[in-house]
Short mmCIF file of C-alpha atoms and ligand atoms in Angstrom, two decimals:
data_model
loop_
_atom_site.label_atom_id
_atom_site.label_comp_id
_atom_site.label_asym_id
_atom_site.label_seq_id
_atom_site.Cartn_x
_atom_site.Cartn_y
_atom_site.Cartn_z
CA MET A 1 0.00 0.00 0.00
CA THR A 2 1.35 3.44 -0.89
CA THR A 3 2.31 5.70 2.00
CA LEU A 4 0.00 8.65 2.43
CA ALA A 5 1.86 11.97 2.49
CA LEU A 6 1.82 15.33 0.83
CA ALA A 7 4.65 15.86 -1.65
CA PRO A 8 7.22 18.11 0.14
CA ASP A 9 7.41 20.63 -2.71
CA ALA A 10 3.61 21.02 -2.75
CA ALA A 11 3.30 21.35 1.04
CA PRO A 12 3.88 25.11 1.60
CA GLY A 13 1.35 26.08 -1.09
CA VAL A 14 -1.26 23.65 0.22
CA LEU A 15 -0.64 24.84 3.78
CA ALA A 16 -1.32 28.48 2.91
CA ALA A 17 -4.39 27.68 0.83
CA GLN A 18 -5.90 25.35 3.42
CA GLN A 19 -5.22 27.69 6.32
CA GLN A 20 -7.36 30.21 4.50
CA ALA A 21 -10.00 27.61 3.61
CA TYR A 22 -10.07 26.49 7.25
CA ALA A 23 -10.50 30.05 8.54
CA ASP A 24 -13.44 30.45 6.14
CA LEU A 25 -14.87 27.12 7.31
CA LYS A 26 -14.69 28.12 10.97
CA ALA A 27 -16.31 31.45 10.23
CA ARG A 28 -19.43 29.62 9.00
CA GLY A 29 -20.26 28.52 12.56
CA LEU A 30 -21.41 25.04 11.49
CA SER A 31 -22.96 22.40 13.71
CA LEU A 32 -22.85 19.09 11.83
CA ASP A 33 -22.50 15.49 12.99
CA LEU A 34 -21.03 12.47 11.16
CA THR A 35 -20.41 10.38 14.26
CA ARG A 36 -22.81 7.51 14.74
CA GLY A 37 -24.39 5.12 12.29
CA LYS A 38 -28.00 5.95 12.92
CA PRO A 39 -30.78 5.87 10.33
CA SER A 40 -32.22 9.25 9.33
CA ALA A 41 -35.79 10.27 10.11
CA GLU A 42 -36.63 9.64 6.45
CA GLN A 43 -35.47 6.03 6.86
CA LEU A 44 -37.41 5.59 10.10
CA ASP A 45 -40.52 6.84 8.29
CA LEU A 46 -40.27 3.82 5.97
CA SER A 47 -41.24 1.59 8.89
CA ASP A 48 -44.08 3.68 10.27
CA GLY A 49 -46.50 0.96 9.20
CA LEU A 50 -45.24 -0.92 12.27
CA LEU A 51 -46.87 1.64 14.52
CA ASN A 52 -50.31 0.33 13.56
CA LEU A 53 -49.40 -3.34 13.84
CA PRO A 54 -50.24 -5.98 14.84
CA GLY A 55 -53.53 -4.09 15.19
CA ALA A 56 -56.30 -4.24 17.74
CA GLY A 57 -57.59 -7.74 18.25
CA THR A 58 -54.54 -9.43 16.70
CA VAL A 59 -53.16 -11.56 19.48
CA ALA A 60 -52.59 -15.02 18.05
CA SER A 61 -49.31 -16.20 16.60
CA GLU A 62 -49.22 -18.67 13.72
CA ALA A 63 -48.90 -21.46 16.27
CA GLY A 64 -52.02 -20.20 18.01
CA THR A 65 -50.30 -18.85 21.14
CA ASP A 66 -51.39 -15.52 22.60
CA VAL A 67 -48.48 -13.17 21.88
CA ARG A 68 -49.47 -10.92 24.76
CA ASN A 69 -48.59 -13.58 27.27
CA TYR A 70 -45.37 -15.06 28.66
CA GLY A 71 -43.40 -17.80 26.96
CA GLY A 72 -41.81 -18.90 23.72
CA LEU A 73 -38.11 -18.43 24.47
CA ASP A 74 -37.14 -19.13 20.83
CA GLY A 75 -39.22 -16.27 19.46
CA LEU A 76 -42.07 -16.46 16.94
CA VAL A 77 -41.48 -18.95 14.17
CA GLU A 78 -43.16 -16.77 11.52
CA LEU A 79 -40.49 -14.10 12.00
CA ARG A 80 -37.64 -16.57 12.47
CA ARG A 81 -38.58 -18.21 9.17
CA ILE A 82 -38.20 -14.90 7.32
CA PHE A 83 -34.79 -14.19 8.80
CA ALA A 84 -33.61 -17.79 8.51
CA GLU A 85 -34.03 -17.41 4.76
CA LEU A 86 -32.23 -14.05 4.70
CA LEU A 87 -29.38 -15.24 6.91
CA ASP A 88 -29.14 -18.64 5.25
CA VAL A 89 -29.51 -20.66 8.45
CA PRO A 90 -31.95 -23.41 9.51
CA VAL A 91 -35.01 -22.01 11.34
CA ALA A 92 -34.48 -24.48 14.18
CA GLN A 93 -31.04 -22.98 14.78
CA LEU A 94 -32.19 -19.36 14.86
CA ILE A 95 -33.71 -17.61 17.86
CA ALA A 96 -35.37 -14.19 17.88
CA GLY A 97 -34.79 -12.01 20.93
CA GLY A 98 -35.23 -8.50 22.20
CA ASN A 99 -34.36 -5.20 20.62
CA ALA A 100 -30.54 -5.38 20.46
CA SER A 101 -28.16 -7.95 19.02
CA LEU A 102 -25.47 -6.32 21.13
CA THR A 103 -27.27 -7.75 24.17
CA LEU A 104 -27.02 -11.24 22.66
CA MET A 105 -23.30 -10.78 22.02
CA HIS A 106 -22.72 -9.41 25.50
CA ASP A 107 -24.74 -12.28 27.01
CA THR A 108 -22.83 -14.88 24.99
CA LEU A 109 -19.56 -13.60 26.41
CA THR A 110 -21.01 -13.15 29.90
CA PHE A 111 -22.39 -16.71 29.94
CA ALA A 112 -19.02 -17.95 28.62
CA THR A 113 -17.23 -16.05 31.38
CA LEU A 114 -19.53 -17.40 34.10
CA PHE A 115 -20.15 -20.93 32.85
CA GLY A 116 -17.94 -21.71 29.84
CA VAL A 117 -19.33 -22.79 26.45
CA PRO A 118 -19.79 -26.30 25.03
CA GLY A 119 -16.24 -27.66 24.79
CA SER A 120 -14.83 -25.56 27.66
CA THR A 121 -12.94 -27.28 30.45
CA ARG A 122 -13.85 -24.48 32.86
CA PRO A 123 -15.65 -21.10 32.80
CA TRP A 124 -13.64 -18.54 30.88
CA GLY A 125 -13.63 -16.38 34.00
CA GLN A 126 -11.54 -19.02 35.75
CA GLU A 127 -8.84 -18.94 33.08
CA GLU A 128 -5.75 -16.96 33.92
CA LYS A 129 -6.27 -14.91 30.79
CA VAL A 130 -8.83 -14.77 27.98
CA LYS A 131 -8.07 -13.03 24.70
CA PHE A 132 -10.04 -12.20 21.58
CA VAL A 133 -8.74 -11.46 18.11
CA CYS A 134 -10.07 -8.13 16.87
CA PRO A 135 -9.72 -7.24 13.19
CA VAL A 136 -8.94 -3.53 12.79
CA PRO A 137 -10.38 -1.14 11.99
CA GLY A 138 -13.47 -2.56 13.68
CA TYR A 139 -16.63 -1.82 15.68
CA ASP A 140 -15.98 0.07 18.91
CA ARG A 141 -18.81 -1.61 20.84
CA HIS A 142 -17.32 -5.06 20.23
CA PHE A 143 -14.13 -3.81 21.79
CA ALA A 144 -16.04 -2.21 24.67
CA VAL A 145 -17.77 -5.51 25.52
CA CYS A 146 -14.40 -7.27 25.68
CA GLU A 147 -12.92 -4.52 27.80
CA ALA A 148 -15.90 -4.57 30.18
CA LEU A 149 -15.51 -8.32 30.70
CA GLY A 150 -11.73 -8.25 31.08
CA ILE A 151 -11.08 -9.97 27.75
CA GLU A 152 -7.74 -8.85 26.30
CA MET A 153 -7.72 -7.84 22.67
CA VAL A 154 -5.13 -8.60 20.02
CA THR A 155 -5.46 -7.05 16.60
CA VAL A 156 -5.16 -8.35 13.05
CA PRO A 157 -5.51 -6.31 9.87
CA MET A 158 -8.60 -6.29 7.70
CA THR A 159 -8.30 -7.10 4.00
CA ASP A 160 -10.78 -6.54 1.17
CA ASP A 161 -12.16 -10.01 1.97
CA GLY A 162 -12.48 -9.63 5.75
CA PRO A 163 -9.97 -10.41 8.54
CA ASP A 164 -6.52 -11.46 7.32
CA PRO A 165 -6.86 -15.25 7.68
CA ASP A 166 -3.10 -15.90 7.84
CA ALA A 167 -2.67 -13.46 10.71
CA VAL A 168 -5.64 -14.94 12.59
CA ALA A 169 -4.52 -18.55 12.01
CA ALA A 170 -0.99 -17.78 13.22
CA LEU A 171 -2.29 -16.25 16.47
CA VAL A 172 -4.84 -18.90 17.38
CA ALA A 173 -2.74 -21.96 16.53
CA ASP A 174 -0.55 -21.96 19.65
CA ASP A 175 -2.22 -19.74 22.22
CA PRO A 176 -5.01 -21.48 24.17
CA SER A 177 -5.92 -18.24 25.92
CA ILE A 178 -7.27 -16.91 22.61
CA LYS A 179 -10.91 -17.91 22.84
CA GLY A 180 -12.46 -16.03 19.99
CA LEU A 181 -12.59 -13.71 17.03
CA TRP A 182 -14.94 -10.87 16.11
CA VAL A 183 -16.10 -10.77 12.50
CA VAL A 184 -18.53 -8.43 10.78
CA PRO A 185 -18.88 -10.53 7.63
CA THR A 186 -21.03 -8.31 5.42
CA TYR A 187 -20.24 -4.66 4.75
CA ALA A 188 -18.04 -4.47 7.83
CA ASN A 189 -18.12 -1.59 10.27
CA PRO A 190 -16.26 0.52 9.26
CA ASP A 191 -14.42 -0.66 6.12
CA GLY A 192 -17.34 -2.18 4.20
CA SER A 193 -15.45 -5.36 3.34
CA VAL A 194 -17.26 -8.64 2.76
CA VAL A 195 -15.86 -11.96 3.96
CA SER A 196 -15.35 -14.21 0.94
CA THR A 197 -16.34 -17.87 1.11
CA GLU A 198 -12.65 -18.76 0.90
CA VAL A 199 -11.76 -16.63 3.94
CA ALA A 200 -14.82 -17.92 5.83
CA ARG A 201 -13.77 -21.50 5.10
CA ARG A 202 -10.29 -20.83 6.45
CA LEU A 203 -11.56 -19.18 9.62
CA VAL A 204 -13.96 -22.00 10.44
CA SER A 205 -11.48 -24.77 9.69
CA MET A 206 -8.17 -23.39 11.06
CA PRO A 207 -6.70 -25.34 13.99
CA THR A 208 -7.10 -23.50 17.30
CA ALA A 209 -5.22 -24.18 20.52
CA ALA A 210 -8.39 -23.41 22.50
CA PRO A 211 -10.91 -26.27 22.20
CA ASP A 212 -13.76 -23.84 22.89
CA PHE A 213 -12.83 -21.18 20.35
CA ARG A 214 -15.75 -19.08 19.05
CA ILE A 215 -16.20 -16.73 16.12
CA LEU A 216 -18.77 -14.05 16.92
CA TRP A 217 -20.12 -13.53 13.39
CA ASP A 218 -21.95 -10.23 13.67
CA ASN A 219 -24.00 -10.06 10.49
CA ALA A 220 -25.50 -6.67 11.34
CA TYR A 221 -25.53 -5.53 7.69
CA ALA A 222 -26.51 -8.74 5.88
CA VAL A 223 -29.27 -7.09 3.82
CA HIS A 224 -28.04 -3.49 3.80
CA HIS A 225 -27.01 -3.14 0.18
CA LEU A 226 -26.10 0.15 -1.50
CA THR A 227 -25.79 -1.17 -5.07
CA ASP A 228 -27.40 -3.70 -7.40
CA ASP A 229 -24.59 -6.07 -6.48
CA GLU A 230 -26.45 -7.51 -3.47
CA VAL A 231 -23.71 -9.70 -2.01
CA HIS A 232 -24.62 -12.91 -0.28
CA SER A 233 -22.82 -13.54 2.99
CA ALA A 234 -20.73 -16.71 3.24
CA ASP A 235 -22.57 -19.54 5.01
CA ALA A 236 -20.23 -19.65 7.99
CA ILE A 237 -22.38 -21.95 10.12
CA GLY A 238 -22.74 -24.51 7.33
CA LEU A 239 -19.04 -24.27 6.47
CA ALA A 240 -18.07 -24.74 10.13
CA GLU A 241 -20.22 -27.83 10.37
CA ALA A 242 -18.70 -29.22 7.18
CA ALA A 243 -15.22 -28.54 8.56
CA GLY A 244 -15.96 -30.57 11.68
CA ASN A 245 -16.18 -27.49 13.94
CA PRO A 246 -19.96 -27.14 14.22
CA ASP A 247 -19.89 -25.08 17.40
CA ARG A 248 -17.32 -22.53 16.26
CA VAL A 249 -19.61 -19.87 14.76
CA VAL A 250 -22.31 -17.84 16.51
CA MET A 251 -24.13 -15.46 14.19
CA TYR A 252 -25.98 -12.30 15.20
CA ALA A 253 -28.25 -9.91 13.34
CA SER A 254 -31.08 -7.50 14.05
CA THR A 255 -33.66 -5.25 12.48
CA SER A 256 -32.11 -2.18 14.14
CA LYS A 257 -31.20 -0.64 10.79
CA ILE A 258 -34.09 -2.23 8.94
CA THR A 259 -36.97 -0.89 11.05
CA PHE A 260 -36.45 1.00 14.32
CA PRO A 261 -33.19 0.86 16.29
CA GLY A 262 -34.34 0.50 19.87
CA SER A 263 -37.63 -1.12 18.90
CA GLY A 264 -36.47 -3.86 16.57
CA VAL A 265 -35.84 -7.58 16.91
CA SER A 266 -32.47 -9.31 17.34
CA PHE A 267 -31.44 -12.75 16.09
CA MET A 268 -28.85 -15.34 17.00
CA ALA A 269 -28.02 -18.48 15.02
CA SER A 270 -25.58 -21.27 15.75
CA SER A 271 -25.19 -25.02 16.12
CA PRO A 272 -27.92 -26.92 17.98
CA ALA A 273 -25.50 -27.40 20.92
CA ASN A 274 -24.75 -23.68 21.18
CA ILE A 275 -28.41 -22.70 20.90
CA THR A 276 -29.36 -25.20 23.62
CA TRP A 277 -26.53 -23.86 25.79
CA TYR A 278 -27.61 -20.28 25.26
CA LYS A 279 -31.27 -20.94 25.98
CA LYS A 280 -30.37 -22.82 29.16
CA HIS A 281 -28.78 -19.66 30.56
CA LEU A 282 -31.28 -17.29 28.96
CA ALA A 283 -34.12 -19.08 30.74
CA PHE A 284 -32.89 -17.65 34.05
CA GLN A 285 -32.96 -14.17 32.58
CA SER A 286 -36.27 -14.06 30.72
CA ILE A 287 -39.54 -15.96 30.41
CA GLY A 288 -39.71 -15.03 26.77
CA PRO A 289 -39.12 -12.16 24.32
CA ASP A 290 -41.47 -9.38 23.19
CA LYS A 291 -43.67 -11.46 20.90
CA VAL A 292 -46.02 -8.56 20.13
CA ASN A 293 -43.09 -6.77 18.53
CA GLN A 294 -42.01 -9.92 16.74
CA LEU A 295 -45.54 -10.46 15.38
CA ARG A 296 -45.82 -6.92 14.08
CA HIS A 297 -42.46 -7.30 12.35
CA ALA A 298 -43.60 -10.58 10.76
CA ARG A 299 -46.84 -8.93 9.57
CA PHE A 300 -45.02 -5.83 8.35
CA PHE A 301 -42.57 -7.77 6.16
CA GLY A 302 -44.78 -10.71 5.14
CA ASP A 303 -41.81 -12.69 3.84
CA ALA A 304 -38.11 -12.45 3.05
CA GLU A 305 -38.85 -10.63 -0.20
CA GLY A 306 -40.70 -8.04 1.88
CA VAL A 307 -37.46 -7.35 3.78
CA ARG A 308 -35.45 -7.15 0.58
CA SER A 309 -37.80 -4.67 -1.05
CA HIS A 310 -37.94 -2.62 2.16
CA MET A 311 -34.14 -2.44 2.12
CA ARG A 312 -34.19 -1.18 -1.46
CA ARG A 313 -36.22 1.78 -0.22
CA HIS A 314 -33.57 2.44 2.43
CA ARG A 315 -30.99 2.31 -0.31
CA GLU A 316 -32.84 4.99 -2.31
CA VAL A 317 -32.55 7.29 0.70
CA ILE A 318 -28.95 6.64 1.71
CA ALA A 319 -27.03 5.69 -1.43
CA PRO A 320 -26.92 9.36 -2.61
CA LYS A 321 -25.32 10.28 0.74
CA PHE A 322 -22.57 7.70 0.30
CA ASP A 323 -22.08 8.85 -3.29
CA ALA A 324 -21.67 12.43 -2.04
CA VAL A 325 -19.05 11.40 0.54
CA VAL A 326 -17.02 9.48 -1.99
CA SER A 327 -17.23 12.07 -4.74
CA ILE A 328 -16.21 14.92 -2.42
CA LEU A 329 -13.26 12.90 -1.12
CA ARG A 330 -12.27 12.11 -4.69
CA ASP A 331 -12.62 15.71 -5.92
CA ARG A 332 -10.91 17.37 -2.99
CA LEU A 333 -8.25 14.82 -2.01
CA GLY A 334 -7.76 12.52 -5.00
CA GLU A 335 -4.86 14.39 -6.57
CA HIS A 336 -2.90 14.95 -3.34
CA GLY A 337 -2.11 11.39 -2.21
CA VAL A 338 -3.05 12.27 1.38
CA ALA A 339 -5.99 9.92 1.93
CA ARG A 340 -7.43 6.53 1.11
CA TRP A 341 -11.10 5.68 1.56
CA THR A 342 -13.50 2.83 1.06
CA GLU A 343 -16.33 2.91 -1.47
CA PRO A 344 -18.71 0.52 0.27
CA LYS A 345 -21.34 -1.50 -1.54
CA GLY A 346 -23.42 -1.66 1.61
CA GLY A 347 -23.56 -1.04 5.33
CA TYR A 348 -23.38 2.24 7.17
CA PHE A 349 -19.84 3.58 7.01
CA VAL A 350 -16.97 4.93 4.96
CA SER A 351 -13.52 4.26 6.39
CA LEU A 352 -11.05 7.07 5.73
CA ASP A 353 -7.29 6.72 6.20
CA VAL A 354 -5.34 9.97 6.33
CA VAL A 355 -1.61 10.79 6.59
CA PRO A 356 -0.25 8.71 9.51
CA GLY A 357 -0.07 10.77 12.68
CA THR A 358 -2.81 13.19 11.62
CA ALA A 359 -6.19 11.50 12.27
CA SER A 360 -6.56 13.02 15.75
CA ARG A 361 -5.53 16.43 14.38
CA VAL A 362 -8.11 16.17 11.58
CA ILE A 363 -10.81 15.26 14.09
CA SER A 364 -9.94 18.14 16.42
CA LEU A 365 -9.75 20.63 13.53
CA ALA A 366 -13.18 19.43 12.38
CA LYS A 367 -14.56 19.71 15.89
CA GLU A 368 -13.34 23.31 16.21
CA ALA A 369 -15.10 24.06 12.94
CA GLY A 370 -18.36 22.53 14.21
CA ILE A 371 -18.14 19.15 12.47
CA ALA A 372 -18.37 16.20 14.86
CA LEU A 373 -16.48 13.08 13.74
CA THR A 374 -16.13 9.72 15.53
CA PRO A 375 -13.32 10.14 18.10
CA ALA A 376 -9.79 9.30 17.00
CA GLY A 377 -8.89 5.68 17.73
CA ALA A 378 -12.52 4.56 18.10
CA THR A 379 -12.09 1.86 15.47
CA PHE A 380 -9.29 0.20 17.48
CA PRO A 381 -9.28 -1.69 20.79
CA TYR A 382 -8.62 0.52 23.81
CA GLY A 383 -9.21 3.54 21.54
CA ASN A 384 -5.61 3.23 20.34
CA ASP A 385 -4.96 3.59 16.62
CA PRO A 386 -1.19 3.08 16.65
CA ALA A 387 -0.68 4.90 13.35
CA ASP A 388 -3.26 7.60 14.19
CA GLU A 389 -4.61 7.40 10.67
CA ASN A 390 -8.17 5.98 10.62
CA ILE A 391 -11.41 7.96 10.71
CA ARG A 392 -14.89 6.43 10.54
CA LEU A 393 -17.47 8.45 8.62
CA ALA A 394 -21.16 7.77 9.19
CA PRO A 395 -23.23 9.55 6.54
CA THR A 396 -26.75 8.12 7.02
CA LEU A 397 -28.21 10.47 9.64
CA PRO A 398 -27.72 14.04 8.32
CA PRO A 399 -29.58 15.34 5.28
CA LEU A 400 -27.68 15.27 1.98
CA SER A 401 -27.12 19.03 1.97
CA GLU A 402 -25.40 18.80 5.37
CA ILE A 403 -23.27 15.84 4.29
CA GLU A 404 -21.96 17.88 1.39
CA VAL A 405 -20.99 20.80 3.61
CA ALA A 406 -19.53 18.54 6.30
CA MET A 407 -17.46 16.47 3.88
CA ASP A 408 -16.06 19.53 2.15
CA GLY A 409 -15.02 20.71 5.61
CA VAL A 410 -13.50 17.33 6.46
CA ALA A 411 -11.49 17.44 3.23
CA THR A 412 -10.14 20.85 4.21
CA CYS A 413 -9.10 19.50 7.62
CA VAL A 414 -7.42 16.43 6.05
CA LEU A 415 -5.43 18.62 3.66
CA LEU A 416 -4.52 21.15 6.33
CA ALA A 417 -3.27 18.43 8.71
CA ALA A 418 -1.33 16.77 5.89
CA ALA A 419 0.31 20.10 5.03
CA GLU A 420 1.14 20.71 8.68
CA ALA A 421 2.72 17.25 8.88
CA ALA A 422 4.75 17.81 5.70
CA THR A 423 6.01 21.20 6.87
CA GLY A 424 6.79 20.11 10.43
CA SER A 425 4.10 22.40 11.84
CA LEU A 426 1.71 19.75 13.21
CA PRO A 427 0.85 20.78 16.79
CA ALA A 428 2.31 18.39 19.40
N1 LIG B 501 -23.04 -4.74 15.14
C1 LIG B 501 -22.51 -3.84 14.32
C2 LIG B 501 -21.37 -4.22 13.45
C3 LIG B 501 -23.03 -2.55 14.29
O1 LIG B 501 -22.48 -1.63 13.48
C4 LIG B 501 -24.12 -2.21 15.14
C5 LIG B 501 -24.75 -0.85 15.15
N2 LIG B 501 -23.91 0.22 15.06
C6 LIG B 501 -24.61 -3.19 16.00
C7 LIG B 501 -24.07 -4.46 15.97
C8 LIG B 501 -25.73 -2.90 16.96
O2 LIG B 501 -26.79 -3.75 16.71
P1 LIG B 501 -28.07 -3.78 17.65
O3 LIG B 501 -28.80 -2.51 17.50
O4 LIG B 501 -28.83 -4.97 17.14
O5 LIG B 501 -27.59 -3.99 19.06
#
């Protein structure tokens, strides 16, 4: 990969021009936010039909149970069937839960810490040390869960096809304290990469020193396409079973960015042994999920095609915002060699790499000019981006007109910081 830097002979001219552009930017008194991957109000409106569902008098599930009452730990089969098709997993191995897949991930690791998982010799919490492999850049909340539970994190680089399988395999082969790996297989947060079937096959079949090694396969963006090239996630659970490691993969998903974050439905799929294990511990926590919400989601979508067509409407709203981000980066930064960015085919983010050592400067310049960006280092465990070069951009929430202004401002900050670095004037 080429090193990002401003050509030394161009630096003084760029510095002067961008200092002026930055002064003009600050004078505008902006207040814009590209921090978190939240749907816009226009996207939320697409699911307003849910607010009238399941409708007065609708209380029976397909199986005839009263959804208003307790019970049904697995979740409603009519909704599980829809998502089993979308996620390419058997219905019997998919459970539908509450409003956040992050809860399911946190609970998986909490149950593992307290009780161990199938294949463990003791609870993870009784091990001297437990470590997880974290591909970087990655999702800050995955890292936060590990940190909260005292799980140490070791990083591996991402590639265009997901986590670097050689780097992962080398780490897990000899170290029994490494109990797991985070993967966002489809349109990863933040780099948009998609795990190829080849990489998936390697990850599910590689030898691991820990007998109870788990891959937390967070398929949060399985159906969140931005182009006609609607990629199909690799069938990690099926591949793991075929490789003789049926319990290795636990998949998560949710409707948070399909319907309403906060009022959606989460899903978890895995081997029969893992699902039985999970439900055994879940049963102490809950008598059953919110089946009224699950029923209204099932009625709202109708079938898997209903979800797909709903996601195409999301795409109509957000694809122009991603196009604006990419075209402004290209126009403003393309010729200078000071940045590299992803052009995602789905998901919620654009990952921007700037001149090493300047990401935190770019973010603080933007902040001073009224443009909020995700904090420096957020895409790395412990908030530590060793090269200080990665910035996560989240363009879904603001209106298009604001994205355009914000991104032009970000480009000014990237260029100014690059010029400061090249002229030795970067503030300490
Ligand atoms: N996983 C990833 C990769 C995400 O980007 C997000 C949302 N930012 C989540 C999980 C959160 O999902 P949920 O709302 O279902 O907890």
